[in-house]
């Protein structure tokens, strides 16, 4: 899993938020492989959406289930401990936190995160350096993204310089690049930044980087809505995975030529990207797709076929690259 930022469209094709199991007597529950995969996906979505309280509840639930490989329990336990240490304000089982929430109902989650970061810095003046090392030196993981979340609220100018230089000078996973951009925006950094994504030079205005899916341009949402129109009723599984792939892919190509092409205000480009998304997810689920049928479904004519192949190839490369992209 890789947490990649906020997830959850709020338009005509919303990414549906799941509910966390509330059965408190789960010791006899055995998760089947498909069920385990489903919960792993939900955990990723919760972390992407910064729903840390729900993620903790789900981890508590998973740790009570039986029959899984020991490595799963070790990963869940380590992640839960990290979340509890980094975000105690989201631990709903803490009486002290519940009382504090009642007294400070008006305070926003962002303010709470900022206060927590300030408190950690007061307790340890090397805290910022520890978070920077977690981000820059340790393997890419949930902890990387959680450390970036902490860095967003630490009031130290050197963090801006460190993250900006790292983004410019290092070859990073595109999703990590996007999360760094989001962190810089949350920190109030403004202006243009030039960096390399693959072999392409990308220039981005930091203070316009979307922090939530609904901040992306309407054209981005409309592409997913086109897929919803074709799949939501008759192929709900395909649509579910299309939602997950689309938000990650859009973040990964943000600012590139592919991203700019999505913003062209014509129905043809919407159809092309929707068809490419459909084909890519179909490949992932069934191993192949019927290109002619898909092109017909999205009204992609012969003249548009070359551009469809380019979009499809770009998405396939992203899926194939995984964490090493």
PDB file of C-alpha atoms in Angstrom, residues 296 300 305:
ATOM      1  CA  UNK A 296     -17.382   1.951 -28.980  1.00  0.00           C
ATOM      2  CA  UNK A 300     -13.651   6.918 -29.391  1.00  0.00           C
ATOM      3  CA  UNK A 305      -7.295   5.971 -31.496  1.00  0.00           C
TER       4      UNK A 305
END
